Coordinates of C-alpha atoms in Angstrom, one line a residue:
X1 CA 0.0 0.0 0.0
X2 CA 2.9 2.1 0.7
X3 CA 3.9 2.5 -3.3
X4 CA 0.4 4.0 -4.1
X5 CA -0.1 7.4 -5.1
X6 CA -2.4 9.0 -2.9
X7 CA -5.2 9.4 -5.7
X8 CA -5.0 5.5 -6.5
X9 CA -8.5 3.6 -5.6
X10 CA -8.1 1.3 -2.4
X11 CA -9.4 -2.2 -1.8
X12 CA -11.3 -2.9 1.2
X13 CA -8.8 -4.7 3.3
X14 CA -6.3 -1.3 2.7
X15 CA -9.0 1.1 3.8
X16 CA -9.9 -1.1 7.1
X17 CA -6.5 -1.3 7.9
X18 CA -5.6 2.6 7.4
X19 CA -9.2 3.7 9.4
X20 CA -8.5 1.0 12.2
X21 CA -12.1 -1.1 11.8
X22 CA -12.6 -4.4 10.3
X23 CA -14.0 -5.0 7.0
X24 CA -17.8 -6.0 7.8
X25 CA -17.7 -2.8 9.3
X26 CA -16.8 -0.8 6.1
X27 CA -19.3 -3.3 4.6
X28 CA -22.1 -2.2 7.2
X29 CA -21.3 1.3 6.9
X30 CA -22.2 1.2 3.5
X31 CA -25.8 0.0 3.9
X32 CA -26.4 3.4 6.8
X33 CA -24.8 5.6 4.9
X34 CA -25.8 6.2 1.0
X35 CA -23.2 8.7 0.8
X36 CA -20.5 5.7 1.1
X37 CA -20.2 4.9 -2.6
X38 CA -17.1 2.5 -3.4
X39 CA -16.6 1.5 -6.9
X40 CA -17.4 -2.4 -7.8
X41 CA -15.8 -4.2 -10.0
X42 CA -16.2 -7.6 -11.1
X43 CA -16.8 -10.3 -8.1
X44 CA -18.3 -7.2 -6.3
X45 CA -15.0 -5.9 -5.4
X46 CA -15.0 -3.0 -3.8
X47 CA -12.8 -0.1 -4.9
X48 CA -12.3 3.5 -2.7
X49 CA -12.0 6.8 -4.1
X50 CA -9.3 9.0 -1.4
X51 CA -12.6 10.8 -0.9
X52 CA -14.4 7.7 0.4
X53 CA -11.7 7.1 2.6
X54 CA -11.8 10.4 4.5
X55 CA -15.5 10.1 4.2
X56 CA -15.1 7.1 6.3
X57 CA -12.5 8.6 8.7
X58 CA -14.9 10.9 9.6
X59 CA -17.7 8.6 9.8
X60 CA -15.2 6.7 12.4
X61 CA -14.4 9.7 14.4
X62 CA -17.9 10.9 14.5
X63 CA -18.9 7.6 15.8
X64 CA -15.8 6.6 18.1
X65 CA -14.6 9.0 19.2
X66 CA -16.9 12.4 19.5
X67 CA -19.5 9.8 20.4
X68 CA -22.6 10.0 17.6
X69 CA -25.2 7.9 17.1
X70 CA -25.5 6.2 13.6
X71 CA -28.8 8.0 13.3
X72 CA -26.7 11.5 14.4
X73 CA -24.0 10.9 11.9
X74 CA -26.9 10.3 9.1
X75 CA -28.8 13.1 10.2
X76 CA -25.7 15.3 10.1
X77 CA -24.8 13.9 6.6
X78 CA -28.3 14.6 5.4
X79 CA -27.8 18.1 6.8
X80 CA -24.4 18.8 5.8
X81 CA -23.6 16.8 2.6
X82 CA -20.6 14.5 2.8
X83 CA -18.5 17.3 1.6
X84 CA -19.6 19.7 5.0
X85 CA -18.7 16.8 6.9
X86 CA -15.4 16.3 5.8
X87 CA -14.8 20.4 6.3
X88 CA -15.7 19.5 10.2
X89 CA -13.5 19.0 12.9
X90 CA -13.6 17.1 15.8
X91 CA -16.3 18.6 18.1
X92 CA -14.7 17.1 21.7
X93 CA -11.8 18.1 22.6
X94 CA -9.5 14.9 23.1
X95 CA -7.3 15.6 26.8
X96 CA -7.0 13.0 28.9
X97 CA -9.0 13.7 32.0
X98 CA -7.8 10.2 33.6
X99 CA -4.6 9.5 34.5
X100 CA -4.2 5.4 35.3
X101 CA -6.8 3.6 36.5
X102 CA -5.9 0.0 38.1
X103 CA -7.2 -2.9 36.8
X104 CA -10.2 -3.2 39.1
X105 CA -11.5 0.2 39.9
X106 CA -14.7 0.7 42.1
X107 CA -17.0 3.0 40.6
X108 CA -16.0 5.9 43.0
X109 CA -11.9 5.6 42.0
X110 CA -12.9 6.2 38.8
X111 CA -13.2 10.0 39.4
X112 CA -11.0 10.3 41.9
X113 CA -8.7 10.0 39.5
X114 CA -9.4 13.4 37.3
X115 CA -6.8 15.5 37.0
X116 CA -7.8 19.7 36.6
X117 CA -11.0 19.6 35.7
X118 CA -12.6 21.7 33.7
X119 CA -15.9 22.9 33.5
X120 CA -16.6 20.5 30.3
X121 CA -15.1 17.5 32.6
X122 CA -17.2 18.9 35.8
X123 CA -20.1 18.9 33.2
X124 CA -19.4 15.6 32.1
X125 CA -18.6 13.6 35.1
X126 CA -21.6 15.0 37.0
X127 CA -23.8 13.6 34.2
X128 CA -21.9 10.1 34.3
X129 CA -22.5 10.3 38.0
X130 CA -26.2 10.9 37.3
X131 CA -26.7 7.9 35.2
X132 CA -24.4 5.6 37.2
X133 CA -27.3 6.2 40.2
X134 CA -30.2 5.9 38.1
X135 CA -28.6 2.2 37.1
X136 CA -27.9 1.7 40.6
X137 CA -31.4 2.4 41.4
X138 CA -32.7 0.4 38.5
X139 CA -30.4 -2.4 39.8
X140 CA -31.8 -2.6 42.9
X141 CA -35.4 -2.5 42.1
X142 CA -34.6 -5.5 39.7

């Protein structure tokens, strides 16, 4: 993969292996999201433009890391067009708020652990908090 020019078409197993998700994922991705397009050749072989592959690094970000939905990132393509998408940058900032955690944490070492928070990590934790009681509750009426 290394001696392609970066406007040659990628297979399927190059473009999982650059974005980091296995193939029946590309493969999945492609049924939720019309704007995902490879070219296929003969024995449905599937073929990437470079601009479906940064479609599909976004789509992976969006979805791993700023934590969408598969209905938000669809909504947000229908919205936006594949081209808006690709023009957007990560909306969560990416600092690690945790330090180490040891193997077995109790719930409470978990954020006892936060280094500085800010007022996004306050935010955030108090909401994690929130839902970790309504489970507990939920647990216990079970």
């Amino acid at each position: 993969m290394a001696d392609k020019s970066a406007d040659a078409f990628r297979t399927i197993s190059e473009v999982a292996e650059t974005i980091g998700v296995p193939q029946h994922v590309l493969r999945f991705w492609e049924t939720r999201f019309p704007a995902v397009k490879p070219l296929k050749r003969g024995g449905n072989r599937r073929y990437y433009r470079p601009e479906d592959v940064e479609l599909l690094r976004a789509i992976n970000r969006l979805l791993y890391t700023d934590g969408y939905t598969i209905k938000g990132v669809q909504k947000l393509l229908k919205d936006k067009g594949a081209k808006g998408l690709l023009a957007e940058p990560a909306t969560l900032p990416v600092s690690p708020a945790v330090t180490s955690l040891p193997e077995t944490a109790a719930p409470g070492e978990l954020f006892a652990r936060v280094t500085q928070p800010t007022a996004v990590d306050a935010a955030f934790v108090t909401s994690l908090r929130a839902i970790r009681d309504r489970l507990a509750g939920a647990l216990a009426q079970a």
